[in-house]
PDB file of C-alpha atoms in Angstrom:
ATOM      1  CA  MET A   1     126.045  99.776 111.909  1.00  0.00           C
ATOM      2  CA  ASP A   2     124.018 102.826 112.814  1.00  0.00           C
ATOM      3  CA  ILE A   3     120.539 103.620 111.453  1.00  0.00           C
ATOM      4  CA  ARG A   4     118.947 106.893 112.489  1.00  0.00           C
ATOM      5  CA  LEU A   5     115.447 108.146 111.728  1.00  0.00           C
ATOM      6  CA  GLN A   6     114.898 111.666 112.941  1.00  0.00           C
ATOM      7  CA  ILE A   7     112.723 114.739 112.555  1.00  0.00           C
ATOM      8  CA  GLU A   8     115.537 117.178 113.402  1.00  0.00           C
ATOM      9  CA  PRO A   9     117.876 118.428 110.656  1.00  0.00           C
ATOM     10  CA  PHE A  10     121.396 116.993 110.641  1.00  0.00           C
ATOM     11  CA  ASP A  11     124.830 118.282 109.631  1.00  0.00           C
ATOM     12  CA  PRO A  12     126.268 115.955 106.950  1.00  0.00           C
ATOM     13  CA  GLY A  13     129.806 117.252 107.530  1.00  0.00           C
ATOM     14  CA  ALA A  14     129.671 116.500 111.238  1.00  0.00           C
ATOM     15  CA  LEU A  15     128.258 113.023 110.561  1.00  0.00           C
ATOM     16  CA  LEU A  16     131.057 112.275 108.089  1.00  0.00           C
ATOM     17  CA  THR A  17     133.780 113.559 110.428  1.00  0.00           C
ATOM     18  CA  ALA A  18     132.530 111.434 113.320  1.00  0.00           C
ATOM     19  CA  PHE A  19     132.070 108.370 111.084  1.00  0.00           C
ATOM     20  CA  SER A  20     135.620 108.623 109.704  1.00  0.00           C
ATOM     21  CA  GLN A  21     137.375 108.914 113.052  1.00  0.00           C
ATOM     22  CA  GLY A  22     139.501 106.218 114.666  1.00  0.00           C
ATOM     23  CA  ARG A  23     139.558 103.865 111.707  1.00  0.00           C
ATOM     24  CA  LEU A  24     142.954 102.211 111.444  1.00  0.00           C
ATOM     25  CA  GLU A  25     142.030  99.469 108.967  1.00  0.00           C
ATOM     26  CA  THR A  26     139.585 101.424 106.792  1.00  0.00           C
ATOM     27  CA  GLY A  27     141.010 102.467 103.450  1.00  0.00           C
ATOM     28  CA  ALA A  28     137.840 104.015 102.068  1.00  0.00           C
ATOM     29  CA  VAL A  29     134.892 105.992 103.369  1.00  0.00           C
ATOM     30  CA  VAL A  30     132.233 107.015 100.850  1.00  0.00           C
ATOM     31  CA  SER A  31     129.367 109.311 101.768  1.00  0.00           C
ATOM     32  CA  PHE A  32     126.266 110.543 100.003  1.00  0.00           C
ATOM     33  CA  THR A  33     124.021 113.434 101.036  1.00  0.00           C
ATOM     34  CA  GLY A  34     120.590 113.859  99.482  1.00  0.00           C
ATOM     35  CA  LEU A  35     119.090 117.367  99.498  1.00  0.00           C
ATOM     36  CA  MET A  36     115.567 118.508  98.787  1.00  0.00           C
ATOM     37  CA  ARG A  37     115.096 120.115  95.372  1.00  0.00           C
ATOM     38  CA  ALA A  38     112.863 123.156  94.870  1.00  0.00           C
ATOM     39  CA  GLU A  39     111.746 121.805  91.450  1.00  0.00           C
ATOM     40  CA  GLY A  40     111.807 125.308  89.985  1.00  0.00           C
ATOM     41  CA  GLY A  41     109.356 126.612  92.566  1.00  0.00           C
ATOM     42  CA  GLU A  42     106.910 123.700  92.176  1.00  0.00           C
ATOM     43  CA  ALA A  43     107.761 122.300  95.627  1.00  0.00           C
ATOM     44  CA  ASP A  44     107.493 124.504  98.718  1.00  0.00           C
ATOM     45  CA  THR A  45     107.918 121.658 101.171  1.00  0.00           C
ATOM     46  CA  LEU A  46     108.296 117.910 101.139  1.00  0.00           C
ATOM     47  CA  GLU A  47     106.559 115.813 103.736  1.00  0.00           C
ATOM     48  CA  LEU A  48     107.956 112.389 104.449  1.00  0.00           C
ATOM     49  CA  ASP A  49     105.766 110.036 106.416  1.00  0.00           C
ATOM     50  CA  ALA A  50     107.656 107.242 108.197  1.00  0.00           C
ATOM     51  CA  TYR A  51     106.768 104.581 110.762  1.00  0.00           C
ATOM     52  CA  PRO A  52     109.276 104.973 113.607  1.00  0.00           C
ATOM     53  CA  GLY A  53     110.439 101.567 114.813  1.00  0.00           C
ATOM     54  CA  PHE A  54     109.389  99.818 111.616  1.00  0.00           C
ATOM     55  CA  THR A  55     111.187 102.107 109.154  1.00  0.00           C
ATOM     56  CA  GLU A  56     114.574 101.844 110.929  1.00  0.00           C
ATOM     57  CA  ALA A  57     114.199  98.073 111.267  1.00  0.00           C
ATOM     58  CA  GLU A  58     113.519  97.670 107.538  1.00  0.00           C
ATOM     59  CA  ILE A  59     116.432  99.948 106.568  1.00  0.00           C
ATOM     60  CA  GLY A  60     118.596  98.018 109.043  1.00  0.00           C
ATOM     61  CA  ARG A  61     117.808  94.713 107.346  1.00  0.00           C
ATOM     62  CA  THR A  62     118.930  96.052 103.973  1.00  0.00           C
ATOM     63  CA  ALA A  63     122.003  97.707 105.504  1.00  0.00           C
ATOM     64  CA  ALA A  64     123.007  94.442 107.214  1.00  0.00           C
ATOM     65  CA  ALA A  65     122.627  92.610 103.917  1.00  0.00           C
ATOM     66  CA  ALA A  66     124.814  95.267 102.230  1.00  0.00           C
ATOM     67  CA  VAL A  67     127.500  94.832 104.909  1.00  0.00           C
ATOM     68  CA  ALA A  68     127.623  91.115 104.125  1.00  0.00           C
ATOM     69  CA  ARG A  69     127.336  91.506 100.349  1.00  0.00           C
ATOM     70  CA  PHE A  70     130.018  94.175  99.899  1.00  0.00           C
ATOM     71  CA  GLY A  71     132.234  93.225 102.840  1.00  0.00           C
ATOM     72  CA  LEU A  72     131.745  96.564 104.583  1.00  0.00           C
ATOM     73  CA  GLN A  73     133.379  97.383 107.881  1.00  0.00           C
ATOM     74  CA  ASP A  74     130.655  99.825 108.881  1.00  0.00           C
ATOM     75  CA  VAL A  75     127.639 101.746 107.616  1.00  0.00           C
ATOM     76  CA  LEU A  76     125.705 104.801 108.798  1.00  0.00           C
ATOM     77  CA  VAL A  77     122.290 105.827 107.492  1.00  0.00           C
ATOM     78  CA  ALA A  78     120.615 109.008 108.756  1.00  0.00           C
ATOM     79  CA  HIS A  79     117.185 109.791 107.309  1.00  0.00           C
ATOM     80  CA  ARG A  80     114.831 112.588 108.199  1.00  0.00           C
ATOM     81  CA  TYR A  81     111.062 112.485 108.207  1.00  0.00           C
ATOM     82  CA  GLY A  82     108.412 115.146 108.711  1.00  0.00           C
ATOM     83  CA  VAL A  83     108.391 118.403 106.774  1.00  0.00           C
ATOM     84  CA  MET A  84     111.452 119.553 104.828  1.00  0.00           C
ATOM     85  CA  ALA A  85     112.272 122.715 102.878  1.00  0.00           C
ATOM     86  CA  PRO A  86     114.293 123.062  99.639  1.00  0.00           C
ATOM     87  CA  GLY A  87     118.048 122.888 100.228  1.00  0.00           C
ATOM     88  CA  GLU A  88     117.798 120.854 103.408  1.00  0.00           C
ATOM     89  CA  PRO A  89     119.577 117.507 103.722  1.00  0.00           C
ATOM     90  CA  ILE A  90     117.105 114.611 103.783  1.00  0.00           C
ATOM     91  CA  VAL A  91     119.332 111.561 103.781  1.00  0.00           C
ATOM     92  CA  PHE A  92     122.960 110.743 104.557  1.00  0.00           C
ATOM     93  CA  VAL A  93     124.697 107.438 103.893  1.00  0.00           C
ATOM     94  CA  ALA A  94     128.299 106.591 104.748  1.00  0.00           C
ATOM     95  CA  THR A  95     130.083 103.318 104.139  1.00  0.00           C
ATOM     96  CA  ALA A  96     133.492 102.163 105.348  1.00  0.00           C
ATOM     97  CA  ALA A  97     135.521  99.404 103.726  1.00  0.00           C
ATOM     98  CA  ALA A  98     139.120  98.315 103.342  1.00  0.00           C
ATOM     99  CA  HIS A  99     139.099  99.385  99.682  1.00  0.00           C
ATOM    100  CA  ARG A 100     137.175 101.994  97.679  1.00  0.00           C
ATOM    101  CA  ARG A 101     135.185  99.799  95.231  1.00  0.00           C
ATOM    102  CA  ALA A 102     133.154  98.118  97.990  1.00  0.00           C
ATOM    103  CA  ALA A 103     132.494 101.461  99.713  1.00  0.00           C
ATOM    104  CA  PHE A 104     131.331 103.141  96.467  1.00  0.00           C
ATOM    105  CA  GLU A 105     129.131 100.254  95.369  1.00  0.00           C
ATOM    106  CA  ALA A 106     127.531  99.733  98.772  1.00  0.00           C
ATOM    107  CA  ALA A 107     126.655 103.440  99.086  1.00  0.00           C
ATOM    108  CA  ASP A 108     125.175 103.415  95.562  1.00  0.00           C
ATOM    109  CA  HIS A 109     123.175 100.266  96.372  1.00  0.00           C
ATOM    110  CA  LEU A 110     121.859 101.647  99.672  1.00  0.00           C
ATOM    111  CA  MET A 111     120.758 104.908  98.060  1.00  0.00           C
ATOM    112  CA  ASP A 112     118.895 103.051  95.305  1.00  0.00           C
ATOM    113  CA  TYR A 113     117.075 101.083  98.007  1.00  0.00           C
ATOM    114  CA  LEU A 114     116.357 104.168 100.129  1.00  0.00           C
ATOM    115  CA  LYS A 115     114.977 106.100  97.139  1.00  0.00           C
ATOM    116  CA  SER A 116     112.631 103.417  95.887  1.00  0.00           C
ATOM    117  CA  ARG A 117     111.741 100.728  98.425  1.00  0.00           C
ATOM    118  CA  ALA A 118     112.338 102.010 101.946  1.00  0.00           C
ATOM    119  CA  PRO A 119     109.245 102.510 104.145  1.00  0.00           C
ATOM    120  CA  PHE A 120     108.546 106.170 103.518  1.00  0.00           C
ATOM    121  CA  TRP A 121     105.537 107.885 102.004  1.00  0.00           C
ATOM    122  CA  LYS A 122     106.291 111.133 100.311  1.00  0.00           C
ATOM    123  CA  ARG A 123     104.095 114.166  99.717  1.00  0.00           C
ATOM    124  CA  SER A 124     105.083 117.266  97.808  1.00  0.00           C
ATOM    125  CA  CYS A 125     103.328 120.486  98.770  1.00  0.00           C
ATOM    126  CA  GLY A 126     103.485 123.377  96.302  1.00  0.00           C
ATOM    127  CA  PRO A 127     101.504 126.141  94.599  1.00  0.00           C
ATOM    128  CA  SER A 128      99.584 123.609  92.495  1.00  0.00           C
ATOM    129  CA  GLY A 129      98.474 121.584  95.541  1.00  0.00           C
ATOM    130  CA  ASP A 130      99.608 118.538  97.488  1.00  0.00           C
ATOM    131  CA  ARG A 131     100.361 115.194  95.918  1.00  0.00           C
ATOM    132  CA  TRP A 132     101.734 111.844  97.054  1.00  0.00           C
ATOM    133  CA  ILE A 133     104.805 110.883  95.063  1.00  0.00           C
ATOM    134  CA  GLU A 134     105.498 107.374  93.809  1.00  0.00           C
ATOM    135  CA  PRO A 135     109.008 106.193  92.918  1.00  0.00           C
ATOM    136  CA  THR A 136     109.862 106.962  89.284  1.00  0.00           C
ATOM    137  CA  THR A 137     110.545 104.293  86.683  1.00  0.00           C
ATOM    138  CA  GLN A 138     114.159 105.394  86.902  1.00  0.00           C
ATOM    139  CA  ASP A 139     114.152 104.795  90.698  1.00  0.00           C
ATOM    140  CA  HIS A 140     112.764 101.279  90.162  1.00  0.00           C
ATOM    141  CA  GLN A 141     115.292 100.546  87.419  1.00  0.00           C
ATOM    142  CA  ASP A 142     118.125 101.826  89.613  1.00  0.00           C
ATOM    143  CA  ALA A 143     117.044  99.582  92.480  1.00  0.00           C
ATOM    144  CA  ALA A 144     116.584  96.572  90.197  1.00  0.00           C
ATOM    145  CA  ARG A 145     120.233  96.774  89.106  1.00  0.00           C
ATOM    146  CA  TRP A 146     121.125  95.162  92.453  1.00  0.00           C
ATOM    147  CA  ASP A 147     118.548  92.369  92.419  1.00  0.00           C
ATOM    148  CA  ALA A 148     119.781  88.840  91.981  1.00  0.00           C
ATOM    149  CA  PRO A 149     119.446  87.715  88.359  1.00  0.00           C
ATOM    150  CA  GLU A 150     116.690  85.221  87.616  1.00  0.00           C
ATOM    151  CA  PRO A 151     118.092  81.708  87.956  1.00  0.00           C
ATOM    152  CA  LYS A 152     118.677  80.312  84.477  1.00  0.00           C
ATOM    153  CA  GLU A 153     116.485  77.402  83.558  1.00  0.00           C
ATOM    154  CA  THR A 154     118.439  74.235  83.058  1.00  0.00           C
ATOM    155  CA  PRO A 155     117.273  72.224  80.095  1.00  0.00           C
TER     156      PRO A 155
ATOM    157  CA  MET B  11      92.401  97.713 123.023  1.00  0.00           C
ATOM    158  CA  ALA B  12      94.155  97.999 119.687  1.00  0.00           C
ATOM    159  CA  ARG B  13      96.045 100.874 118.103  1.00  0.00           C
ATOM    160  CA  VAL B  14      95.478 101.440 114.388  1.00  0.00           C
ATOM    161  CA  LEU B  15      97.820 103.546 112.258  1.00  0.00           C
ATOM    162  CA  LEU B  16      97.306 104.706 108.676  1.00  0.00           C
ATOM    163  CA  PHE B  17     100.206 105.956 106.562  1.00  0.00           C
ATOM    164  CA  GLY B  18     100.490 108.057 103.415  1.00  0.00           C
ATOM    165  CA  MET B  19      97.371 108.427 101.307  1.00  0.00           C
ATOM    166  CA  LEU B  20      95.451 105.978 103.542  1.00  0.00           C
ATOM    167  CA  GLY B  21      95.347 108.643 106.257  1.00  0.00           C
ATOM    168  CA  ASP B  22      93.959 111.175 103.781  1.00  0.00           C
ATOM    169  CA  ALA B  23      91.309 108.714 102.630  1.00  0.00           C
ATOM    170  CA  ALA B  24      90.142 107.993 106.182  1.00  0.00           C
ATOM    171  CA  GLY B  25      90.481 111.509 107.574  1.00  0.00           C
ATOM    172  CA  TRP B  26      92.518 110.178 110.531  1.00  0.00           C
ATOM    173  CA  ARG B  27      95.985 108.683 110.981  1.00  0.00           C
ATOM    174  CA  GLU B  28      95.817 107.110 114.403  1.00  0.00           C
ATOM    175  CA  ARG B  29      93.034 105.596 116.413  1.00  0.00           C
ATOM    176  CA  THR B  30      92.488 103.374 119.417  1.00  0.00           C
ATOM    177  CA  LEU B  31      89.799 100.704 119.262  1.00  0.00           C
ATOM    178  CA  ALA B  32      88.324  99.528 122.570  1.00  0.00           C
ATOM    179  CA  GLU B  33      87.297  96.164 121.112  1.00  0.00           C
ATOM    180  CA  VAL B  34      90.001  94.199 119.308  1.00  0.00           C
ATOM    181  CA  PRO B  35      88.713  92.457 116.168  1.00  0.00           C
ATOM    182  CA  ALA B  36      89.690  88.782 116.103  1.00  0.00           C
ATOM    183  CA  THR B  37      91.740  88.996 112.934  1.00  0.00           C
ATOM    184  CA  LEU B  38      93.454  91.431 110.624  1.00  0.00           C
ATOM    185  CA  SER B  39      90.845  90.779 107.937  1.00  0.00           C
ATOM    186  CA  ALA B  40      88.049  91.510 110.436  1.00  0.00           C
ATOM    187  CA  LEU B  41      89.719  94.831 111.307  1.00  0.00           C
ATOM    188  CA  ARG B  42      90.101  95.691 107.625  1.00  0.00           C
ATOM    189  CA  ALA B  43      86.404  94.889 107.038  1.00  0.00           C
ATOM    190  CA  LEU B  44      85.379  97.003 110.022  1.00  0.00           C
ATOM    191  CA  LEU B  45      87.357 100.051 108.844  1.00  0.00           C
ATOM    192  CA  SER B  46      86.208  99.588 105.250  1.00  0.00           C
ATOM    193  CA  ALA B  47      82.548  99.454 106.278  1.00  0.00           C
ATOM    194  CA  GLU B  48      82.938 102.764 108.121  1.00  0.00           C
ATOM    195  CA  THR B  49      84.556 104.765 105.340  1.00  0.00           C
ATOM    196  CA  PRO B  50      84.005 103.946 101.662  1.00  0.00           C
ATOM    197  CA  ARG B  51      87.013 106.064 100.600  1.00  0.00           C
ATOM    198  CA  LEU B  52      89.247 104.119 102.974  1.00  0.00           C
ATOM    199  CA  ALA B  53      87.765 100.851 101.707  1.00  0.00           C
ATOM    200  CA  GLU B  54      88.755 101.855  98.189  1.00  0.00           C
ATOM    201  CA  ALA B  55      92.259 102.918  99.266  1.00  0.00           C
ATOM    202  CA  LEU B  56      92.864  99.718 101.273  1.00  0.00           C
ATOM    203  CA  ALA B  57      91.823  97.616  98.277  1.00  0.00           C
ATOM    204  CA  ARG B  58      94.490  99.127  96.028  1.00  0.00           C
ATOM    205  CA  PRO B  59      97.303  96.845  94.938  1.00  0.00           C
ATOM    206  CA  GLY B  60     100.417  96.866  97.084  1.00  0.00           C
ATOM    207  CA  VAL B  61      98.769  97.926 100.362  1.00  0.00           C
ATOM    208  CA  GLN B  62     100.339  95.941 103.198  1.00  0.00           C
ATOM    209  CA  ALA B  63      99.685  95.614 106.921  1.00  0.00           C
ATOM    210  CA  ALA B  64     102.100  95.312 109.827  1.00  0.00           C
ATOM    211  CA  VAL B  65     101.113  93.872 113.192  1.00  0.00           C
ATOM    212  CA  ASP B  66     103.334  94.993 116.051  1.00  0.00           C
ATOM    213  CA  LYS B  67     105.801  96.395 113.494  1.00  0.00           C
ATOM    214  CA  THR B  68     106.146  93.118 111.583  1.00  0.00           C
ATOM    215  CA  LEU B  69     104.746  92.794 108.057  1.00  0.00           C
ATOM    216  CA  ALA B  70     101.781  90.430 108.079  1.00  0.00           C
ATOM    217  CA  ARG B  71     101.646  87.720 105.439  1.00  0.00           C
ATOM    218  CA  GLY B  72      98.020  86.799 104.821  1.00  0.00           C
ATOM    219  CA  ASP B  73      95.545  86.956 107.666  1.00  0.00           C
ATOM    220  CA  VAL B  74      96.724  86.913 111.284  1.00  0.00           C
ATOM    221  CA  ALA B  75      95.029  86.841 114.685  1.00  0.00           C
ATOM    222  CA  LEU B  76      95.026  90.100 116.647  1.00  0.00           C
ATOM    223  CA  THR B  77      95.685  90.242 120.357  1.00  0.00           C
ATOM    224  CA  GLN B  78      94.859  92.635 123.193  1.00  0.00           C
ATOM    225  CA  GLY B  79      97.135  95.696 123.068  1.00  0.00           C
ATOM    226  CA  CYS B  80      98.354  95.121 119.520  1.00  0.00           C
ATOM    227  CA  GLU B  81      99.365  97.821 117.055  1.00  0.00           C
ATOM    228  CA  VAL B  82      98.208  97.466 113.468  1.00  0.00           C
ATOM    229  CA  ALA B  83      99.571  99.677 110.693  1.00  0.00           C
ATOM    230  CA  PHE B  84      98.236  99.851 107.144  1.00  0.00           C
ATOM    231  CA  LEU B  85     100.957 100.779 104.672  1.00  0.00           C
ATOM    232  CA  PRO B  86     100.485 101.985 101.088  1.00  0.00           C
ATOM    233  CA  PRO B  87     103.173 100.936  98.579  1.00  0.00           C
ATOM    234  CA  MET B  88     106.454 102.250  99.963  1.00  0.00           C
ATOM    235  CA  SER B  89     107.771 105.197  97.998  1.00  0.00           C
ATOM    236  CA  GLY B  90     111.273 105.588  99.374  1.00  0.00           C
ATOM    237  CA  GLY B  91     112.606 108.833 100.740  1.00  0.00           C
TER     238      GLY B  91
END
């Protein structure tokens, strides 16, 4: 398991190549790369505030839980913080498993967590000013898909 | 000495993001009261629902004692990346 929080840009292709190497028992590697959107000119830059040390530890806890839940062989999360421009990669997730279903589902689950509950604070800076961005209802609903169902009351 | 960090909109409300206090308040709630008394806008921001605190990079549940050299971070609701 490898969790990276960094200011510097990263190369998603290089990360995926390195992650996929030397795996003799891995049948499936799934990766996701999140890029910054320009929002039709509304966003000049995106500023992500993170708490180095704390942010990686929190992401690591969720990643470790995903390894156990989906039976992953390995996981890599790389997340940038600081100031980003449209088109730049912000986040990269790769999962490795014996079979594809676990790798797909775990990557989907981790991205839902990273987009809605991970310790980041996000500010969009554009022509109409700066504003802090909260997760959307859709982000919350996406993340909630993975929550344990409420235990049924027994009569 | 204690290091205090403010994230997200809390930093905007206070006008600073990092500070070192020579005197360490006895508890997290005492620190919160001290900062709130200084800056009404920060007081308002800290009182919003979902604001959490971490002491030495561990989320604090309820009030906790602060020690010499500790690092306290105030965290607005996490927004994801």
